[in-house]
PDB file of C-alpha atoms in Angstrom:
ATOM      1  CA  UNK A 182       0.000   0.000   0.000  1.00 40.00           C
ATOM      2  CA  UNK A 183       1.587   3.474  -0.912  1.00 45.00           C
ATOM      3  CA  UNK A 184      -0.905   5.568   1.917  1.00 64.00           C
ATOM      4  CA  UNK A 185       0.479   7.217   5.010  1.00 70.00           C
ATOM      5  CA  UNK A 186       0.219   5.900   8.093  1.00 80.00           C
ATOM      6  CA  UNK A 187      -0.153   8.721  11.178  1.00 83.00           C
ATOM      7  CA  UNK A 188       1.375   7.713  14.825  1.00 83.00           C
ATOM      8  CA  UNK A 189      -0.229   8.001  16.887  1.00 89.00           C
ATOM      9  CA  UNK A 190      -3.700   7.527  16.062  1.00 90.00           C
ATOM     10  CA  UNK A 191      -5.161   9.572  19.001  1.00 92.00           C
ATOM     11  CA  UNK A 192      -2.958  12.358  21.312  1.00 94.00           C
ATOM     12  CA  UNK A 193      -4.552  14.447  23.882  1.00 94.00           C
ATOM     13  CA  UNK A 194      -2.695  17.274  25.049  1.00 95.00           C
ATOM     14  CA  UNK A 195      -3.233  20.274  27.637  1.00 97.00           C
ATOM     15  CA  UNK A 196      -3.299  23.377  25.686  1.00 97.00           C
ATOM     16  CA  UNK A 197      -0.592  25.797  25.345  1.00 97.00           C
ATOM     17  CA  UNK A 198       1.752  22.514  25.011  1.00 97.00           C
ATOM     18  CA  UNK A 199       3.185  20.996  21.594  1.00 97.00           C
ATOM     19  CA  UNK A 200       1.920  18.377  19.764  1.00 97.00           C
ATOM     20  CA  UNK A 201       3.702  16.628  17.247  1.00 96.00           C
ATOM     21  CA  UNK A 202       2.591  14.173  14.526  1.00 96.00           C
ATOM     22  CA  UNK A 203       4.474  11.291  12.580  1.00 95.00           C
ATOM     23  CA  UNK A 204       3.703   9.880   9.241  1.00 94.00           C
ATOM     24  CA  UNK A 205       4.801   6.662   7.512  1.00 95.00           C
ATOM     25  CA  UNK A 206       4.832   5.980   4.093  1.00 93.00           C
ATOM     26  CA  UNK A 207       6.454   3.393   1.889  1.00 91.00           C
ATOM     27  CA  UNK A 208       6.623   4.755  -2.190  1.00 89.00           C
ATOM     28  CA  UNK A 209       8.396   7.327  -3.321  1.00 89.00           C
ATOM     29  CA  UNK A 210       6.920  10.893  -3.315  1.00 90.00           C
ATOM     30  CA  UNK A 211       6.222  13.655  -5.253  1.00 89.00           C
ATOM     31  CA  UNK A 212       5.345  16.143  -2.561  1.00 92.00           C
ATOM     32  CA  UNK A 213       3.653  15.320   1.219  1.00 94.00           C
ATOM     33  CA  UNK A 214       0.387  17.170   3.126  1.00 95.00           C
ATOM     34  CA  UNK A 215      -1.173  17.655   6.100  1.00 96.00           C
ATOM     35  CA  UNK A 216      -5.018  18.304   6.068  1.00 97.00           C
ATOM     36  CA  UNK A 217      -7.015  19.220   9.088  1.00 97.00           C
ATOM     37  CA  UNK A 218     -10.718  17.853   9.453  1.00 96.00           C
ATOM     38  CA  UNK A 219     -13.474  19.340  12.342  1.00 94.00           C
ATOM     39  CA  UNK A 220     -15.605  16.049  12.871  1.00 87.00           C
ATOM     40  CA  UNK A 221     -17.807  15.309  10.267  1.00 79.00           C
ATOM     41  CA  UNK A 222     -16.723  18.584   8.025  1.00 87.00           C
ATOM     42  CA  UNK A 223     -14.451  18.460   4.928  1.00 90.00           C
ATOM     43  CA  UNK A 224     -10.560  18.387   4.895  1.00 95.00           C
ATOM     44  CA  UNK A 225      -8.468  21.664   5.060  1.00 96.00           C
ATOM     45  CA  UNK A 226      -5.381  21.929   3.588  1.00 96.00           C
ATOM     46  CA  UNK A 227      -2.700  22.875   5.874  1.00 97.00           C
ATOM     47  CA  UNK A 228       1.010  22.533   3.841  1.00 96.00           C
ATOM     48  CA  UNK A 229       2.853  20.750   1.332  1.00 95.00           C
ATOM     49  CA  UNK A 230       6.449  20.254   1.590  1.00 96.00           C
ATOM     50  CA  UNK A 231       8.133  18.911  -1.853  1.00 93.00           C
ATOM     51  CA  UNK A 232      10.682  15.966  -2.067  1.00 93.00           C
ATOM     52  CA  UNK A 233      13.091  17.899  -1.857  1.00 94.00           C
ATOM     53  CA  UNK A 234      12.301  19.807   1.018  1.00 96.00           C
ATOM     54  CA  UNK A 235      13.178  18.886   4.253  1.00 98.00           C
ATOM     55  CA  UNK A 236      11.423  21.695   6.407  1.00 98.00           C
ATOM     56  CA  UNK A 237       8.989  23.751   6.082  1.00 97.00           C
ATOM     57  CA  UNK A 238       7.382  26.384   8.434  1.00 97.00           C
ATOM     58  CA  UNK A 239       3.329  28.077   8.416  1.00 96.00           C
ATOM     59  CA  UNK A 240       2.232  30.342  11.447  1.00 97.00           C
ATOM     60  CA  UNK A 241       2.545  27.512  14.483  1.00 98.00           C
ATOM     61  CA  UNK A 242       2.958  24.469  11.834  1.00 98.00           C
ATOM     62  CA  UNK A 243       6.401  23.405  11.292  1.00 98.00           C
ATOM     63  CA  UNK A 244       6.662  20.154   8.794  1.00 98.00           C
ATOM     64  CA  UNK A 245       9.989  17.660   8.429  1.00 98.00           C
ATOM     65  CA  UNK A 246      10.482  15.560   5.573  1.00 98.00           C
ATOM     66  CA  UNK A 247      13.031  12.698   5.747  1.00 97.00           C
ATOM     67  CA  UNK A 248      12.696  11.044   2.123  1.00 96.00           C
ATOM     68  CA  UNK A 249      15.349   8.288   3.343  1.00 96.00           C
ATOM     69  CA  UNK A 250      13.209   7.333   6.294  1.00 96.00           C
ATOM     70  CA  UNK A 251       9.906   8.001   4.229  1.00 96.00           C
ATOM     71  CA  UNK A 252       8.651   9.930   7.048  1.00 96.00           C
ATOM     72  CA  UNK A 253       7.235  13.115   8.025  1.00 97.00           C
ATOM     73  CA  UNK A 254       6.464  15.175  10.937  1.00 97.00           C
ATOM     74  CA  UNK A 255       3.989  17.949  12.034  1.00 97.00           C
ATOM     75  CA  UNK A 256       4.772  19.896  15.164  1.00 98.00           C
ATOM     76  CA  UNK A 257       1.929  22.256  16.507  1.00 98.00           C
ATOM     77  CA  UNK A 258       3.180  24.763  18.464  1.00 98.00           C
ATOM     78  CA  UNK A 259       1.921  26.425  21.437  1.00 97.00           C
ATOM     79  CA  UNK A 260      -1.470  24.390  21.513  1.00 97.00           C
ATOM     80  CA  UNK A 261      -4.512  26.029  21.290  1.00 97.00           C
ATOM     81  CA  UNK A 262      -8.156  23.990  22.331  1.00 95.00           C
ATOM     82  CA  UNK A 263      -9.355  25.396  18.947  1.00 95.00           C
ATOM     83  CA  UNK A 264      -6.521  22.514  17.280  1.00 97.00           C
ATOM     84  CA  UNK A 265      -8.565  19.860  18.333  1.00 97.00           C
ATOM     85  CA  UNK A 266      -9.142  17.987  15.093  1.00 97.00           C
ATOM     86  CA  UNK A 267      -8.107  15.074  13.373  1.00 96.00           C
ATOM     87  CA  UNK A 268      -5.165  15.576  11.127  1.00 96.00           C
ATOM     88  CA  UNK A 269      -3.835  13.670   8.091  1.00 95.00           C
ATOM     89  CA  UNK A 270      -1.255  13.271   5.995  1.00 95.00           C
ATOM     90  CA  UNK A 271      -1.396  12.535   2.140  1.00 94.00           C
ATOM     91  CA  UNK A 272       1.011  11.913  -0.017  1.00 92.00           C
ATOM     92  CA  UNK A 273       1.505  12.590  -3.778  1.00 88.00           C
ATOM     93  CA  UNK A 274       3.405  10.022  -5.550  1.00 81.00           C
ATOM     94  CA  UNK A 275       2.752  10.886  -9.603  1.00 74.00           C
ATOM     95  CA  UNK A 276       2.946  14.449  -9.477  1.00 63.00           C
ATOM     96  CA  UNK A 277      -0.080  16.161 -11.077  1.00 58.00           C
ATOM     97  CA  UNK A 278      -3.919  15.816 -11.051  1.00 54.00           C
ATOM     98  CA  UNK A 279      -3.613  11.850 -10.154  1.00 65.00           C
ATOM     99  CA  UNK A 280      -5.721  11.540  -6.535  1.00 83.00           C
ATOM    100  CA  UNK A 281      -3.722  11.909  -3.140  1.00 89.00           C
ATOM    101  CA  UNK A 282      -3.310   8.862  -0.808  1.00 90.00           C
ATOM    102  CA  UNK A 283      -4.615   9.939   2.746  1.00 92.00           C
ATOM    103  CA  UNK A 284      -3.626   7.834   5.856  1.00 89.00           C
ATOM    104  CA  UNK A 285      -6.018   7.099   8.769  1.00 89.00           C
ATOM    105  CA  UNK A 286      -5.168  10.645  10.576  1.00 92.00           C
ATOM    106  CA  UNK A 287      -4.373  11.006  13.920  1.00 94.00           C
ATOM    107  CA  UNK A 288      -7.148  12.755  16.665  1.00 95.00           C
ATOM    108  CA  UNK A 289      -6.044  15.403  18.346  1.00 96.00           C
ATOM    109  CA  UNK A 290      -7.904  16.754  21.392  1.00 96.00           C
ATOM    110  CA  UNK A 291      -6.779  19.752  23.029  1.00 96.00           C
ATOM    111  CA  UNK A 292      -7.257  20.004  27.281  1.00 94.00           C
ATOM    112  CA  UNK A 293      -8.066  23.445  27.947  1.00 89.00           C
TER     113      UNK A 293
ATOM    114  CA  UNK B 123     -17.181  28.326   2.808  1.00 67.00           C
ATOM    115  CA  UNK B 124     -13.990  26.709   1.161  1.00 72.00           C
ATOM    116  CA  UNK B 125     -14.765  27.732  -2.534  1.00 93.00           C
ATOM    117  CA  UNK B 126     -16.238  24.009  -3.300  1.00 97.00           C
ATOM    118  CA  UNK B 127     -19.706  23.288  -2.406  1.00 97.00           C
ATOM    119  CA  UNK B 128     -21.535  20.577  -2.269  1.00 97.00           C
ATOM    120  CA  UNK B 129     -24.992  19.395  -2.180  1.00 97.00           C
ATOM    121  CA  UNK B 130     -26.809  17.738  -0.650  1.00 97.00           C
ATOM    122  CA  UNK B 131     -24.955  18.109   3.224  1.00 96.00           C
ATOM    123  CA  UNK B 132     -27.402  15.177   4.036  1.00 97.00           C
ATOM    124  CA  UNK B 133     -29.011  12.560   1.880  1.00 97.00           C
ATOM    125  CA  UNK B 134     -31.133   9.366   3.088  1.00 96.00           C
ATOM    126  CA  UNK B 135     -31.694   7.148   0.731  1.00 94.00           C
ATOM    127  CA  UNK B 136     -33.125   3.224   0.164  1.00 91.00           C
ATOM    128  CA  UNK B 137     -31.193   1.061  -2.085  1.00 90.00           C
ATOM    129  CA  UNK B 138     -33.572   1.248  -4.968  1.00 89.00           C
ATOM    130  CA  UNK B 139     -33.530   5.147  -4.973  1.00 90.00           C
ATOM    131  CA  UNK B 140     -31.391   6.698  -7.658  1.00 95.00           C
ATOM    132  CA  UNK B 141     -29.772  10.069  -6.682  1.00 96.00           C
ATOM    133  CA  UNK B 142     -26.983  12.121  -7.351  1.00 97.00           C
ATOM    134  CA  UNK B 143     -24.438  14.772  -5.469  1.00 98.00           C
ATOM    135  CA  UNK B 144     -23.443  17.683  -6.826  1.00 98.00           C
ATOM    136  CA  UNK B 145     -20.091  19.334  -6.144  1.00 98.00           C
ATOM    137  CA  UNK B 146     -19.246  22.725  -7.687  1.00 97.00           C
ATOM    138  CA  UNK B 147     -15.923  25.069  -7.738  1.00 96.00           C
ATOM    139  CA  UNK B 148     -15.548  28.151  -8.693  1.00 90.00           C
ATOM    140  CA  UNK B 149     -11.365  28.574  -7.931  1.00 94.00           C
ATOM    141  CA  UNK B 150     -10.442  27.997 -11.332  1.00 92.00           C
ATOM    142  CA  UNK B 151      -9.410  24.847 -10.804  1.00 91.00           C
ATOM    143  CA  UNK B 152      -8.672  22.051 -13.318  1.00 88.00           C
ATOM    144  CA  UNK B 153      -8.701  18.799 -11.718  1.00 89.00           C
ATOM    145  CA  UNK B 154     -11.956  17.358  -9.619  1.00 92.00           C
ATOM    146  CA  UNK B 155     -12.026  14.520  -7.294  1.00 93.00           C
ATOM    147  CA  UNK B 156     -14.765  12.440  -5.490  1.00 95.00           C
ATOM    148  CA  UNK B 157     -13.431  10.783  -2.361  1.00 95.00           C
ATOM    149  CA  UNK B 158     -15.317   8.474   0.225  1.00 96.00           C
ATOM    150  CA  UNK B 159     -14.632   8.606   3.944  1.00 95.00           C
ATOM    151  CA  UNK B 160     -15.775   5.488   6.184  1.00 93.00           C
ATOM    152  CA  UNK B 161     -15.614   5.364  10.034  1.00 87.00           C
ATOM    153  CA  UNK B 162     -12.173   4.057  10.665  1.00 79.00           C
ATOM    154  CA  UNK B 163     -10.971   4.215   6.814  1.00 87.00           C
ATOM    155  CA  UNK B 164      -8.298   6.175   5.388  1.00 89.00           C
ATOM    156  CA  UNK B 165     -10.016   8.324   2.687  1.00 92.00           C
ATOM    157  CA  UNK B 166     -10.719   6.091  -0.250  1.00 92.00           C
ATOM    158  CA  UNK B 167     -10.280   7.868  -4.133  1.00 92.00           C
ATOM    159  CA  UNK B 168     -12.635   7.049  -5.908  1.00 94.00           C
ATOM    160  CA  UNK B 169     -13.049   9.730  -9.457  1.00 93.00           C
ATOM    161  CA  UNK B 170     -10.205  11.746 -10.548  1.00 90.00           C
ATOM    162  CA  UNK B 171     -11.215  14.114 -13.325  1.00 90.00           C
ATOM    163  CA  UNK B 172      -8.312  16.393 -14.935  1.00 84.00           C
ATOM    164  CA  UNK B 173      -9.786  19.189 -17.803  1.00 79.00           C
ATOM    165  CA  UNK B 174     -13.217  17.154 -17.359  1.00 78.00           C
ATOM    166  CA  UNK B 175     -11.159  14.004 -18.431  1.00 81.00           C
ATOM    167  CA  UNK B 176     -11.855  11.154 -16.244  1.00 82.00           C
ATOM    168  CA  UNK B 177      -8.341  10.432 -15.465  1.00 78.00           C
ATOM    169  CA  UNK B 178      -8.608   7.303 -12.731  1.00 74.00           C
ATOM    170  CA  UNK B 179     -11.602   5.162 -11.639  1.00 76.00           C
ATOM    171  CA  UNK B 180     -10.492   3.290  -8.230  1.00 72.00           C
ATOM    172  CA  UNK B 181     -12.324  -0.183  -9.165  1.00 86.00           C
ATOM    173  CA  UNK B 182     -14.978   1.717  -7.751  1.00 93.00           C
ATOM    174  CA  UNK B 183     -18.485  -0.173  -8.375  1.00 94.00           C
ATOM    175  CA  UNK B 184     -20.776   0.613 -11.521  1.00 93.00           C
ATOM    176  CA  UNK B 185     -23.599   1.780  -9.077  1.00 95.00           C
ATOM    177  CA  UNK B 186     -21.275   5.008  -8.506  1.00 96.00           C
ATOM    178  CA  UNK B 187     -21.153   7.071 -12.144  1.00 95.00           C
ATOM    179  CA  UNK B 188     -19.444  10.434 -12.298  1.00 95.00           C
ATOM    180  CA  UNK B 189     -19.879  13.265 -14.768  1.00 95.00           C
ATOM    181  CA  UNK B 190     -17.984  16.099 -15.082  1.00 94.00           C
ATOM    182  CA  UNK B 191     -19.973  18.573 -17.221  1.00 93.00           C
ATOM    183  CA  UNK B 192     -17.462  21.255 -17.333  1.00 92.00           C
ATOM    184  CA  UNK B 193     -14.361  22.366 -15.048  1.00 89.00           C
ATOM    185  CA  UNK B 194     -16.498  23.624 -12.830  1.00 94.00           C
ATOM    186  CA  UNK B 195     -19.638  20.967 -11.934  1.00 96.00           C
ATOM    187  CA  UNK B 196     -18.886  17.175 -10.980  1.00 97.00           C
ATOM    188  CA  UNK B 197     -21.420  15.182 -10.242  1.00 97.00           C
ATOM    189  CA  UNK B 198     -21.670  11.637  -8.526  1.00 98.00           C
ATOM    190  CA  UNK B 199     -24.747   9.563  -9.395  1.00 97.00           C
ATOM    191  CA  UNK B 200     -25.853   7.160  -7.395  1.00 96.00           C
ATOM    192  CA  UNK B 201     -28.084   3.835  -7.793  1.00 94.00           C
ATOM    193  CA  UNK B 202     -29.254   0.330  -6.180  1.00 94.00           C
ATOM    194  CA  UNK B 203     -26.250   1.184  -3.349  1.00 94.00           C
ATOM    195  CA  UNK B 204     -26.025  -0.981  -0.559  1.00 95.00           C
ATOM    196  CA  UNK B 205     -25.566   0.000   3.170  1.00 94.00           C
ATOM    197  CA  UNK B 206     -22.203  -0.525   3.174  1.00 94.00           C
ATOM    198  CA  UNK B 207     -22.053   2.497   0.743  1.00 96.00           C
ATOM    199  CA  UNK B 208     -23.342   4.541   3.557  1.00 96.00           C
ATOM    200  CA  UNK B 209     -20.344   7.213   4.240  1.00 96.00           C
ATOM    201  CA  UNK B 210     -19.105  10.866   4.140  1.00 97.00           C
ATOM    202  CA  UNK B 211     -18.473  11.727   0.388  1.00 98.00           C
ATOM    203  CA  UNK B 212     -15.871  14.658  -0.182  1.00 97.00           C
ATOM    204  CA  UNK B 213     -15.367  16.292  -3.173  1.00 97.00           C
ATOM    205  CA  UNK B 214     -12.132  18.662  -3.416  1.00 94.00           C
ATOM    206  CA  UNK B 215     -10.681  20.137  -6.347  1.00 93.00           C
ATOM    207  CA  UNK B 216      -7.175  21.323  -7.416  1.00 90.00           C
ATOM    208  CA  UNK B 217      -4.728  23.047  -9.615  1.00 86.00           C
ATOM    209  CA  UNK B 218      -2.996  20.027 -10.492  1.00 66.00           C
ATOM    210  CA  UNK B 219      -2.129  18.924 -14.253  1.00 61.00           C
ATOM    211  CA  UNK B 220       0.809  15.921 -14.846  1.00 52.00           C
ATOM    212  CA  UNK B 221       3.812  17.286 -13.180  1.00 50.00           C
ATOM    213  CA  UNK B 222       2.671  19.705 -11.029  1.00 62.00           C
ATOM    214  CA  UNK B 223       1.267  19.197  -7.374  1.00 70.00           C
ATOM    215  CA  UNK B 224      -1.079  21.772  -5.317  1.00 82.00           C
ATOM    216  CA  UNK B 225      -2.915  21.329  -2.056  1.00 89.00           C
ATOM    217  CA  UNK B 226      -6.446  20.331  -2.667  1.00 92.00           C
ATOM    218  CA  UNK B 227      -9.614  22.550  -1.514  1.00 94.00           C
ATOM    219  CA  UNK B 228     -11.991  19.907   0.110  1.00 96.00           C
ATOM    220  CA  UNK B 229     -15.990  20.819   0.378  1.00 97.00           C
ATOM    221  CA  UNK B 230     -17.651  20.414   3.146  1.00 96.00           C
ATOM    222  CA  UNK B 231     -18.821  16.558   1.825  1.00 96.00           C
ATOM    223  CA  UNK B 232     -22.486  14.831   1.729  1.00 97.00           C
ATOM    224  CA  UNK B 233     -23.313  12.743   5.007  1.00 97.00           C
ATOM    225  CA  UNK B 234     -25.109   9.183   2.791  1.00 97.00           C
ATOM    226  CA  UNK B 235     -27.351   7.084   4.672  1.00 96.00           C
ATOM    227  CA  UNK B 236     -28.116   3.598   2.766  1.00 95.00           C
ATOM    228  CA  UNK B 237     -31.278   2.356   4.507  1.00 93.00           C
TER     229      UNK B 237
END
């Protein structure tokens, strides 16, 4: 299977603390992406980091690529309760208009 | 709103109904895809469509028939479907054409019930 795999699946957190994401995949890659989904509401895309990337930074979202591992990270900064979501990697191994594999996401819940 | 809309948010439906979903962007975007999300699933692809070119079909069952009108409109009709069909179906849409690789926009998806 080429899709992502998030670890951990669930991570619960108090806010103002970090949280910090790990995805798996196994193909090569064209580019990598987090989404962010509110329960039972469509995906939002977060950021893409390229192949040949290895960090990348948005507001409180910082994203690591290691290409020879096949793994990325996402570290949330500075928690906030509004974070609480599930998030998910996908990862783009054609290039192009060719349909992004999604892992199963990992739930975030933020303690306030 | 996201740019990409769909309709219905809800549908109920029996598994002789027919019905469809609509999905419509107004980004500019070329490429269109129908996705299905089941409870403790990754998303599942199931309809790319590229310059309203059906570009990949998932093995996804005949009872599921897209239509892409224009680069704009994609549709996603639906008939006999069983329960197990029953799901959150996204639509999202992109910039993307072969060799080039943007994040997708994602509506807000159709909540299917197969009773």
């Amino acid at each position: 299977s080429q899709q992502g795999e998030e670890d951990p699946q669930a991570l619960s957190i108090q806010e103002g603390e970090n949280a910090t994401m790990n995805c798996s995949y196994k193909t090569s890659i064209n580019n990598l992406q987090w989404y962010r989904q509110n329960s039972g509401r469509g995906l939002v895309h977060l950021i893409l980091i390229r192949s040949n990337e290895r960090e990348k930074h948005s507001g409180r979202l910082r994203v690591t690529l290691d290409t020879s591992k096949k793994s990325s990270s996402l570290l949330i900064t500075a928690s906030r309760a509004a974070d609480t979501a599930s998030y998910f990697c996908a990862t783009d191994h054609r290039g192009g208009a060719d349909g992004l594999t999604f892992g199963k996401g990992t739930h975030l819940i933020i303690q306030p | 709103e996201t740019g990409v809309t769909q309709t219905p948010r809800h549908l109920v439906m029996g598994m002789t109904n027919k019905k469809s979903l609509k999905c419509e962007q107004h980004l500019g975007h070329n490429a269109m895809y129908w996705y299905k999300q089941s409870a403790k699933k990754p998303l599942e692809l199931m309809f790319v469509y590229s310059l309203e070119e059906r570009v990949e079909n998932n093995s996804v069952p005949s009872r599921f028939s897209p239509e892409c009108p224009n680069s704009s409109h994609l549709f996603l009709h639906l008939h006999t479907l069983q329960p197990e069909d029953s799901a959150l179906y996204l639509c999202a849409s992109s910039q993307g054409s072969v060799g080039d690789s943007y994040g997708y926009t994602f509506g807000s998806g159709t909540r299917l019930t197969v009773v």
